[in-house]
Amino acid sequence: MEDVQSQIAAFDHPDVEAVAIIRGRVLHALQTFLLDRDFRQLLPILMSPITDPLNHAVYPAEIQYQQRRLKLTASMIFHKQLALTARGHERIFIVAPNIRLEKPEIKDSQRHLLEFSQFDFEIRGGTMQQAMQLIEQMVKHTLDEVREHCAAQLAQLGRELPRYETAFPVYSTNELQAELGDDFERLMSEKAHTPFFITNHRREFYDRETPGQRGHYNNYDLIWPEGYGEALSGAEREYEHGQILYRMNELDMDLTPFGNFLEVARQGLLHPSAGGGLGIERLLRFICGKRHIRDVALFDRSVGSDFLF
Ligand code: ASN
């Protein structure tokens, strides 16, 4: 009872309203930015025989419907690739809910949610350079819109949102690891004053391996400065059947659930593409200057949540 009362009292804080106004402006800015560039907006799907296998272990999130086991969407990666084969879907984006039942090891994380929203996009025939340029413009545009329209809300939150005049720097995992060790992402984020990219991560099979360079990858993360950590992950995609099989086998994956996806690839129907997904709550956390991600959402879905509602 007491928990419920204090939660409802917390809803009444002026920051809650400020965050809500900024949230609306951010979503408006992101969506109009891509709609103005001829992207088509898809609505999310929530259940499917396959979903993103992710780069880290989470508890399975599945439901039974009649005779079938269906997975809840961890990300729309495969549906983005498949959607690009549809007529008029050369450039797409989705505001997508993602469910990731994180392990208790990270229960104190201030930047993980068990369900979050991803601003997810993909470009048929896109390249890494093209996607990174688009991301930079989209982020700068969104921050400009918030600065212009939400000055009162930023003041309420005590947040001075920096303006980034120069290009976001680009580093690769190799150079950062050699210089700073395994914790390079956190260390770089803490000392950075501008968002920056890190390329060449070894991770899920669908991120494209650099042609002719085994163990090197055409992928990129955008990292927030001031210690806010990862903002976005994206990549060019594997689309050739043989190479997809090679990458899946390298990771010892069970190919069975991917039968239909692999069949589309075997028929040569997948397009080369590039894209990425921006964590919307992480973007809000950064913009609002809130250190805990639960402070930018009304309903707490952080890993240590007690799920009051
Ligand atoms: N949405 C990301 C991408 O486009 C994938 C992910 O969320 N794991 O690369």
mmCIF file of C-alpha atoms and ligand atoms in Angstrom:
data_model
loop_
_atom_site.group_PDB
_atom_site.id
_atom_site.type_symbol
_atom_site.label_atom_id
_atom_site.label_comp_id
_atom_site.label_asym_id
_atom_site.label_seq_id
_atom_site.Cartn_x
_atom_site.Cartn_y
_atom_site.Cartn_z
ATOM 1 C CA MET A 1 0.000 0.000 0.000
ATOM 2 C CA GLU A 2 2.759 2.396 1.021
ATOM 3 C CA ASP A 3 4.674 1.605 -2.187
ATOM 4 C CA VAL A 4 1.613 2.356 -4.244
ATOM 5 C CA GLN A 5 1.065 5.652 -2.442
ATOM 6 C CA SER A 6 4.645 6.798 -2.887
ATOM 7 C CA GLN A 7 4.565 5.819 -6.556
ATOM 8 C CA ILE A 8 1.430 7.876 -7.175
ATOM 9 C CA ALA A 9 2.979 10.767 -5.235
ATOM 10 C CA ALA A 10 6.126 10.513 -7.394
ATOM 11 C CA PHE A 11 3.947 10.836 -10.512
ATOM 12 C CA ASP A 12 3.177 14.367 -9.344
ATOM 13 C CA HIS A 13 6.789 15.601 -9.593
ATOM 14 C CA PRO A 14 7.357 18.459 -12.090
ATOM 15 C CA ASP A 15 10.213 16.473 -13.716
ATOM 16 C CA VAL A 16 7.658 13.857 -14.790
ATOM 17 C CA GLU A 17 5.856 16.429 -16.894
ATOM 18 C CA ALA A 18 9.113 17.880 -18.269
ATOM 19 C CA VAL A 19 10.302 14.420 -19.366
ATOM 20 C CA ALA A 20 6.904 13.715 -20.975
ATOM 21 C CA ILE A 21 7.045 16.905 -23.041
ATOM 22 C CA ILE A 22 10.613 16.144 -24.142
ATOM 23 C CA ARG A 23 9.634 12.534 -24.964
ATOM 24 C CA GLY A 24 6.922 13.753 -27.328
ATOM 25 C CA ARG A 25 9.276 16.216 -28.993
ATOM 26 C CA VAL A 26 11.996 13.563 -29.406
ATOM 27 C CA LEU A 27 9.604 11.065 -31.030
ATOM 28 C CA HIS A 28 8.216 13.768 -33.284
ATOM 29 C CA ALA A 29 11.722 14.872 -34.335
ATOM 30 C CA LEU A 30 12.968 11.340 -35.050
ATOM 31 C CA GLN A 31 9.906 10.327 -37.041
ATOM 32 C CA THR A 32 9.618 13.494 -39.130
ATOM 33 C CA PHE A 33 13.356 13.380 -39.839
ATOM 34 C CA LEU A 34 13.021 9.988 -41.534
ATOM 35 C CA LEU A 35 9.564 10.592 -43.064
ATOM 36 C CA ASP A 36 11.005 13.722 -44.718
ATOM 37 C CA ARG A 37 13.705 11.493 -46.242
ATOM 38 C CA ASP A 38 11.196 9.110 -47.793
ATOM 39 C CA PHE A 39 11.351 6.390 -45.160
ATOM 40 C CA ARG A 40 8.241 4.248 -44.644
ATOM 41 C CA GLN A 41 7.100 3.668 -41.072
ATOM 42 C CA LEU A 42 6.180 0.103 -40.106
ATOM 43 C CA LEU A 43 4.250 -0.860 -37.012
ATOM 44 C CA PRO A 44 6.057 -3.294 -34.738
ATOM 45 C CA ILE A 45 5.376 -7.001 -34.527
ATOM 46 C CA LEU A 46 5.538 -8.529 -31.071
ATOM 47 C CA MET A 47 5.748 -12.296 -31.624
ATOM 48 C CA SER A 48 7.454 -14.493 -34.189
ATOM 49 C CA PRO A 49 9.141 -17.902 -34.560
ATOM 50 C CA ILE A 50 12.470 -16.004 -34.626
ATOM 51 C CA THR A 51 13.879 -12.945 -32.988
ATOM 52 C CA ASP A 52 17.267 -11.372 -32.426
ATOM 53 C CA PRO A 53 19.540 -13.956 -30.716
ATOM 54 C CA LEU A 54 21.411 -10.975 -29.156
ATOM 55 C CA ASN A 55 25.043 -10.859 -28.199
ATOM 56 C CA HIS A 56 24.469 -11.623 -24.536
ATOM 57 C CA ALA A 57 22.431 -14.249 -22.659
ATOM 58 C CA VAL A 58 18.925 -13.336 -21.502
ATOM 59 C CA TYR A 59 16.078 -15.501 -20.186
ATOM 60 C CA PRO A 60 13.809 -16.764 -22.973
ATOM 61 C CA ALA A 61 10.689 -14.666 -23.537
ATOM 62 C CA GLU A 62 8.233 -16.946 -25.330
ATOM 63 C CA ILE A 63 4.540 -17.606 -25.465
ATOM 64 C CA GLN A 64 2.504 -20.553 -26.619
ATOM 65 C CA TYR A 65 -0.195 -20.027 -29.201
ATOM 66 C CA GLN A 66 -2.003 -23.255 -30.051
ATOM 67 C CA GLN A 67 0.678 -25.628 -31.396
ATOM 68 C CA ARG A 68 3.408 -22.999 -31.718
ATOM 69 C CA ARG A 69 6.065 -21.460 -29.516
ATOM 70 C CA LEU A 70 6.526 -17.834 -30.430
ATOM 71 C CA LYS A 71 9.287 -15.536 -29.246
ATOM 72 C CA LEU A 72 8.599 -12.018 -28.071
ATOM 73 C CA THR A 73 10.523 -9.455 -30.068
ATOM 74 C CA ALA A 74 14.047 -8.777 -28.748
ATOM 75 C CA SER A 75 14.666 -6.577 -31.794
ATOM 76 C CA MET A 76 13.113 -6.366 -35.246
ATOM 77 C CA ILE A 77 16.388 -7.077 -37.066
ATOM 78 C CA PHE A 78 15.149 -9.976 -39.244
ATOM 79 C CA HIS A 79 11.800 -8.322 -39.926
ATOM 80 C CA LYS A 80 13.668 -5.227 -41.061
ATOM 81 C CA GLN A 81 15.690 -7.301 -43.539
ATOM 82 C CA LEU A 82 12.559 -9.110 -44.732
ATOM 83 C CA ALA A 83 10.530 -5.874 -44.988
ATOM 84 C CA LEU A 84 13.130 -4.437 -47.367
ATOM 85 C CA THR A 85 12.092 -7.083 -49.914
ATOM 86 C CA ALA A 86 8.563 -5.570 -50.057
ATOM 87 C CA ARG A 87 7.549 -3.142 -52.788
ATOM 88 C CA GLY A 88 8.154 0.495 -51.849
ATOM 89 C CA HIS A 89 10.102 -0.463 -48.733
ATOM 90 C CA GLU A 90 13.589 0.737 -49.675
ATOM 91 C CA ARG A 91 13.939 2.714 -46.439
ATOM 92 C CA ILE A 92 12.036 1.775 -43.332
ATOM 93 C CA PHE A 93 11.789 2.541 -39.643
ATOM 94 C CA ILE A 94 9.823 1.330 -36.648
ATOM 95 C CA VAL A 95 9.248 2.591 -33.117
ATOM 96 C CA ALA A 96 9.511 -0.886 -31.688
ATOM 97 C CA PRO A 97 9.031 -2.320 -28.205
ATOM 98 C CA ASN A 98 11.760 -4.851 -27.413
ATOM 99 C CA ILE A 99 11.619 -7.399 -24.589
ATOM 100 C CA ARG A 100 14.907 -8.564 -23.126
ATOM 101 C CA LEU A 101 14.681 -10.481 -19.869
ATOM 102 C CA GLU A 102 18.118 -9.564 -18.570
ATOM 103 C CA LYS A 103 19.909 -11.753 -16.019
ATOM 104 C CA PRO A 104 20.050 -10.587 -12.370
ATOM 105 C CA GLU A 105 23.811 -9.955 -12.713
ATOM 106 C CA ILE A 106 22.957 -6.502 -13.992
ATOM 107 C CA LYS A 107 20.103 -5.765 -11.593
ATOM 108 C CA ASP A 108 21.828 -2.548 -10.505
ATOM 109 C CA SER A 109 22.305 -1.295 -14.059
ATOM 110 C CA GLN A 110 21.095 2.250 -14.520
ATOM 111 C CA ARG A 111 20.748 1.859 -18.287
ATOM 112 C CA HIS A 112 18.975 -1.456 -18.898
ATOM 113 C CA LEU A 113 15.239 -2.053 -19.141
ATOM 114 C CA LEU A 114 13.477 -5.394 -19.430
ATOM 115 C CA GLU A 115 11.266 -3.790 -22.050
ATOM 116 C CA PHE A 116 12.355 -0.711 -23.933
ATOM 117 C CA SER A 117 11.626 1.106 -27.161
ATOM 118 C CA GLN A 118 13.966 1.156 -30.073
ATOM 119 C CA PHE A 119 13.961 3.613 -32.953
ATOM 120 C CA ASP A 120 14.981 1.068 -35.546
ATOM 121 C CA PHE A 121 15.736 1.786 -39.206
ATOM 122 C CA GLU A 122 17.164 0.043 -42.260
ATOM 123 C CA ILE A 123 18.211 1.167 -45.761
ATOM 124 C CA ARG A 124 18.193 -1.130 -48.778
ATOM 125 C CA GLY A 125 21.617 -0.938 -50.463
ATOM 126 C CA GLY A 126 22.855 1.254 -47.610
ATOM 127 C CA THR A 127 26.474 1.415 -46.558
ATOM 128 C CA MET A 128 28.098 1.890 -43.200
ATOM 129 C CA GLN A 129 29.266 5.415 -44.128
ATOM 130 C CA GLN A 130 25.804 6.406 -45.324
ATOM 131 C CA ALA A 131 24.107 5.065 -42.183
ATOM 132 C CA MET A 132 26.600 6.744 -39.844
ATOM 133 C CA GLN A 133 26.105 10.067 -41.594
ATOM 134 C CA LEU A 134 22.329 9.733 -41.325
ATOM 135 C CA ILE A 135 22.567 8.842 -37.623
ATOM 136 C CA GLU A 136 24.733 11.859 -36.895
ATOM 137 C CA GLN A 137 22.345 14.216 -38.702
ATOM 138 C CA MET A 138 19.311 12.633 -37.032
ATOM 139 C CA VAL A 139 20.805 12.937 -33.553
ATOM 140 C CA LYS A 140 21.909 16.555 -34.109
ATOM 141 C CA HIS A 141 18.468 17.408 -35.503
ATOM 142 C CA THR A 142 16.688 15.814 -32.531
ATOM 143 C CA LEU A 143 18.857 17.628 -29.990
ATOM 144 C CA ASP A 144 18.305 20.926 -31.863
ATOM 145 C CA GLU A 145 14.539 20.401 -31.793
ATOM 146 C CA VAL A 146 14.577 19.728 -28.053
ATOM 147 C CA ARG A 147 16.777 22.751 -27.406
ATOM 148 C CA GLU A 148 14.484 24.953 -29.488
ATOM 149 C CA HIS A 149 11.099 23.745 -28.217
ATOM 150 C CA CYS A 150 11.802 22.472 -24.707
ATOM 151 C CA ALA A 151 13.959 25.170 -23.083
ATOM 152 C CA ALA A 152 11.621 25.427 -20.085
ATOM 153 C CA GLN A 153 11.634 21.669 -19.557
ATOM 154 C CA LEU A 154 15.446 21.467 -19.801
ATOM 155 C CA ALA A 155 15.640 24.280 -17.234
ATOM 156 C CA GLN A 156 13.226 22.391 -14.961
ATOM 157 C CA LEU A 157 15.516 19.347 -15.204
ATOM 158 C CA GLY A 158 18.635 21.469 -14.652
ATOM 159 C CA ARG A 159 20.051 20.146 -17.912
ATOM 160 C CA GLU A 160 22.272 22.129 -20.211
ATOM 161 C CA LEU A 161 22.192 20.236 -23.465
ATOM 162 C CA PRO A 162 25.447 20.756 -25.354
ATOM 163 C CA ARG A 163 25.464 21.703 -29.047
ATOM 164 C CA TYR A 164 27.783 19.601 -31.204
ATOM 165 C CA GLU A 165 29.232 21.648 -34.057
ATOM 166 C CA THR A 166 31.822 19.169 -35.317
ATOM 167 C CA ALA A 167 31.579 15.675 -36.801
ATOM 168 C CA PHE A 168 31.250 12.810 -34.321
ATOM 169 C CA PRO A 169 34.662 11.105 -33.979
ATOM 170 C CA VAL A 170 35.035 7.493 -35.148
ATOM 171 C CA TYR A 171 37.195 4.935 -33.326
ATOM 172 C CA SER A 172 37.580 1.218 -33.816
ATOM 173 C CA THR A 173 37.442 -1.467 -31.125
ATOM 174 C CA ASN A 174 41.010 -2.540 -31.980
ATOM 175 C CA GLU A 175 42.604 0.808 -31.293
ATOM 176 C CA LEU A 176 40.541 1.474 -28.150
ATOM 177 C CA GLN A 177 41.130 -1.970 -26.704
ATOM 178 C CA ALA A 178 44.879 -1.700 -27.260
ATOM 179 C CA GLU A 179 44.910 1.689 -25.550
ATOM 180 C CA LEU A 180 42.367 1.262 -22.724
ATOM 181 C CA GLY A 181 41.724 -2.467 -22.244
ATOM 182 C CA ASP A 182 38.353 -4.264 -22.254
ATOM 183 C CA ASP A 183 36.435 -1.507 -20.478
ATOM 184 C CA PHE A 184 37.131 0.955 -23.306
ATOM 185 C CA GLU A 185 33.505 1.869 -24.001
ATOM 186 C CA ARG A 186 32.805 3.059 -20.460
ATOM 187 C CA LEU A 187 36.139 4.868 -20.133
ATOM 188 C CA MET A 188 35.726 6.642 -23.471
ATOM 189 C CA SER A 189 32.125 7.614 -22.716
ATOM 190 C CA GLU A 190 33.182 9.089 -19.370
ATOM 191 C CA LYS A 191 35.857 11.337 -20.817
ATOM 192 C CA ALA A 192 34.052 12.290 -24.055
ATOM 193 C CA HIS A 193 32.347 15.660 -24.571
ATOM 194 C CA THR A 194 30.671 14.715 -27.841
ATOM 195 C CA PRO A 195 28.897 11.576 -29.057
ATOM 196 C CA PHE A 196 31.239 9.250 -30.970
ATOM 197 C CA PHE A 197 31.176 6.040 -32.990
ATOM 198 C CA ILE A 198 32.984 2.779 -32.291
ATOM 199 C CA THR A 199 33.283 0.422 -35.265
ATOM 200 C CA ASN A 200 34.284 -3.208 -35.738
ATOM 201 C CA HIS A 201 32.557 -5.232 -33.013
ATOM 202 C CA ARG A 202 32.588 -9.023 -33.000
ATOM 203 C CA ARG A 203 28.947 -9.948 -32.264
ATOM 204 C CA GLU A 204 25.716 -11.328 -33.824
ATOM 205 C CA PHE A 205 25.936 -13.184 -37.157
ATOM 206 C CA TYR A 206 23.793 -10.659 -39.024
ATOM 207 C CA ASP A 207 26.320 -7.792 -38.778
ATOM 208 C CA ARG A 208 28.344 -7.963 -41.962
ATOM 209 C CA GLU A 209 31.905 -9.218 -41.887
ATOM 210 C CA THR A 210 34.133 -6.923 -43.960
ATOM 211 C CA PRO A 211 34.432 -8.646 -47.342
ATOM 212 C CA GLY A 212 37.889 -10.176 -47.686
ATOM 213 C CA GLN A 213 38.785 -9.485 -44.038
ATOM 214 C CA ARG A 214 37.831 -12.360 -41.756
ATOM 215 C CA GLY A 215 37.140 -11.270 -38.172
ATOM 216 C CA HIS A 216 36.625 -7.618 -39.114
ATOM 217 C CA TYR A 217 33.089 -6.199 -39.156
ATOM 218 C CA ASN A 218 31.233 -3.362 -40.862
ATOM 219 C CA ASN A 219 29.295 -2.346 -37.792
ATOM 220 C CA TYR A 220 29.135 0.680 -35.540
ATOM 221 C CA ASP A 221 27.830 1.791 -32.169
ATOM 222 C CA LEU A 222 27.077 5.373 -31.255
ATOM 223 C CA ILE A 223 28.125 6.214 -27.699
ATOM 224 C CA TRP A 224 26.839 9.120 -25.619
ATOM 225 C CA PRO A 225 29.400 11.324 -23.838
ATOM 226 C CA GLU A 226 29.421 12.240 -20.108
ATOM 227 C CA GLY A 227 29.349 8.565 -19.103
ATOM 228 C CA TYR A 228 25.890 7.850 -20.557
ATOM 229 C CA GLY A 229 27.218 4.906 -22.600
ATOM 230 C CA GLU A 230 25.715 3.161 -25.601
ATOM 231 C CA ALA A 231 23.137 5.059 -27.666
ATOM 232 C CA LEU A 232 22.738 2.969 -30.807
ATOM 233 C CA SER A 233 24.013 -0.165 -32.453
ATOM 234 C CA GLY A 234 23.943 -0.760 -36.161
ATOM 235 C CA ALA A 235 25.649 -2.433 -39.071
ATOM 236 C CA GLU A 236 25.718 -3.422 -42.690
ATOM 237 C CA ARG A 237 24.025 -6.833 -42.913
ATOM 238 C CA GLU A 238 24.952 -10.287 -44.058
ATOM 239 C CA TYR A 239 22.580 -11.168 -46.913
ATOM 240 C CA GLU A 240 24.306 -13.996 -48.808
ATOM 241 C CA HIS A 241 23.171 -17.496 -47.887
ATOM 242 C CA GLY A 242 26.639 -19.077 -47.701
ATOM 243 C CA GLN A 243 28.070 -16.296 -45.586
ATOM 244 C CA ILE A 244 25.050 -16.283 -43.233
ATOM 245 C CA LEU A 245 25.493 -20.036 -42.707
ATOM 246 C CA TYR A 246 29.209 -19.532 -42.121
ATOM 247 C CA ARG A 247 28.547 -16.878 -39.469
ATOM 248 C CA MET A 248 25.795 -18.875 -37.759
ATOM 249 C CA ASN A 249 27.944 -21.997 -37.629
ATOM 250 C CA GLU A 250 30.875 -20.014 -36.312
ATOM 251 C CA LEU A 251 28.621 -19.058 -33.372
ATOM 252 C CA ASP A 252 27.357 -22.642 -32.998
ATOM 253 C CA MET A 253 23.754 -21.577 -33.487
ATOM 254 C CA ASP A 254 20.798 -23.903 -33.875
ATOM 255 C CA LEU A 255 19.679 -23.253 -37.467
ATOM 256 C CA THR A 256 16.281 -24.978 -37.141
ATOM 257 C CA PRO A 257 14.152 -21.982 -36.100
ATOM 258 C CA PHE A 258 15.739 -19.907 -38.870
ATOM 259 C CA GLY A 259 14.601 -22.262 -41.671
ATOM 260 C CA ASN A 260 12.271 -19.788 -43.407
ATOM 261 C CA PHE A 261 14.675 -16.878 -43.073
ATOM 262 C CA LEU A 262 17.491 -19.010 -44.490
ATOM 263 C CA GLU A 263 15.241 -20.088 -47.363
ATOM 264 C CA VAL A 264 14.680 -16.433 -48.323
ATOM 265 C CA ALA A 265 18.460 -15.961 -48.258
ATOM 266 C CA ARG A 266 19.029 -19.186 -50.238
ATOM 267 C CA GLN A 267 16.768 -17.843 -52.974
ATOM 268 C CA GLY A 268 18.937 -14.722 -53.122
ATOM 269 C CA LEU A 269 16.065 -12.453 -52.076
ATOM 270 C CA LEU A 270 17.694 -10.584 -49.180
ATOM 271 C CA HIS A 271 19.138 -7.212 -50.116
ATOM 272 C CA PRO A 272 22.399 -5.754 -48.942
ATOM 273 C CA SER A 273 21.440 -3.137 -46.362
ATOM 274 C CA ALA A 274 22.589 -1.078 -43.422
ATOM 275 C CA GLY A 275 20.710 0.256 -40.444
ATOM 276 C CA GLY A 276 20.660 0.580 -36.725
ATOM 277 C CA GLY A 277 18.554 1.043 -33.645
ATOM 278 C CA LEU A 278 18.575 3.934 -31.205
ATOM 279 C CA GLY A 279 17.447 3.217 -27.664
ATOM 280 C CA ILE A 280 14.711 5.775 -27.051
ATOM 281 C CA GLU A 281 14.828 5.689 -23.250
ATOM 282 C CA ARG A 282 18.633 5.939 -23.357
ATOM 283 C CA LEU A 283 18.331 8.965 -25.610
ATOM 284 C CA LEU A 284 15.850 10.517 -23.172
ATOM 285 C CA ARG A 285 18.076 9.672 -20.223
ATOM 286 C CA PHE A 286 20.929 11.523 -21.905
ATOM 287 C CA ILE A 287 18.834 14.516 -22.999
ATOM 288 C CA CYS A 288 17.142 14.851 -19.614
ATOM 289 C CA GLY A 289 20.378 14.356 -17.693
ATOM 290 C CA LYS A 290 18.833 11.579 -15.608
ATOM 291 C CA ARG A 291 21.337 9.010 -14.393
ATOM 292 C CA HIS A 292 18.790 6.241 -13.824
ATOM 293 C CA ILE A 293 16.819 5.072 -16.834
ATOM 294 C CA ARG A 294 13.724 4.442 -14.729
ATOM 295 C CA ASP A 295 13.501 8.207 -14.248
ATOM 296 C CA VAL A 296 12.522 8.757 -17.878
ATOM 297 C CA ALA A 297 9.653 6.219 -17.823
ATOM 298 C CA LEU A 298 6.458 6.279 -15.800
ATOM 299 C CA PHE A 299 6.329 2.544 -15.252
ATOM 300 C CA ASP A 300 9.523 1.044 -13.887
ATOM 301 C CA ARG A 301 10.861 -1.800 -16.048
ATOM 302 C CA SER A 302 14.451 -1.630 -14.868
ATOM 303 C CA VAL A 303 16.103 -4.949 -14.032
ATOM 304 C CA GLY A 304 15.524 -4.563 -10.296
ATOM 305 C CA SER A 305 11.902 -3.449 -10.766
ATOM 306 C CA ASP A 306 9.267 -4.600 -8.278
ATOM 307 C CA PHE A 307 6.601 -4.322 -11.013
ATOM 308 C CA LEU A 308 4.149 -2.338 -8.927
ATOM 309 C CA PHE A 309 1.962 -1.857 -11.981
HETATM 310 N N1 ASN B 1 18.473 -2.817 -33.910
HETATM 311 C C1 ASN B 1 19.857 -3.203 -33.927
HETATM 312 C C2 ASN B 1 20.398 -3.067 -35.334
HETATM 313 O O1 ASN B 1 19.692 -2.577 -36.189
HETATM 314 C C3 ASN B 1 20.039 -4.609 -33.451
HETATM 315 C C4 ASN B 1 19.745 -4.803 -31.993
HETATM 316 O O2 ASN B 1 18.973 -4.122 -31.375
HETATM 317 N N2 ASN B 1 20.346 -5.791 -31.373
HETATM 318 O O3 ASN B 1 21.527 -3.408 -35.576
#
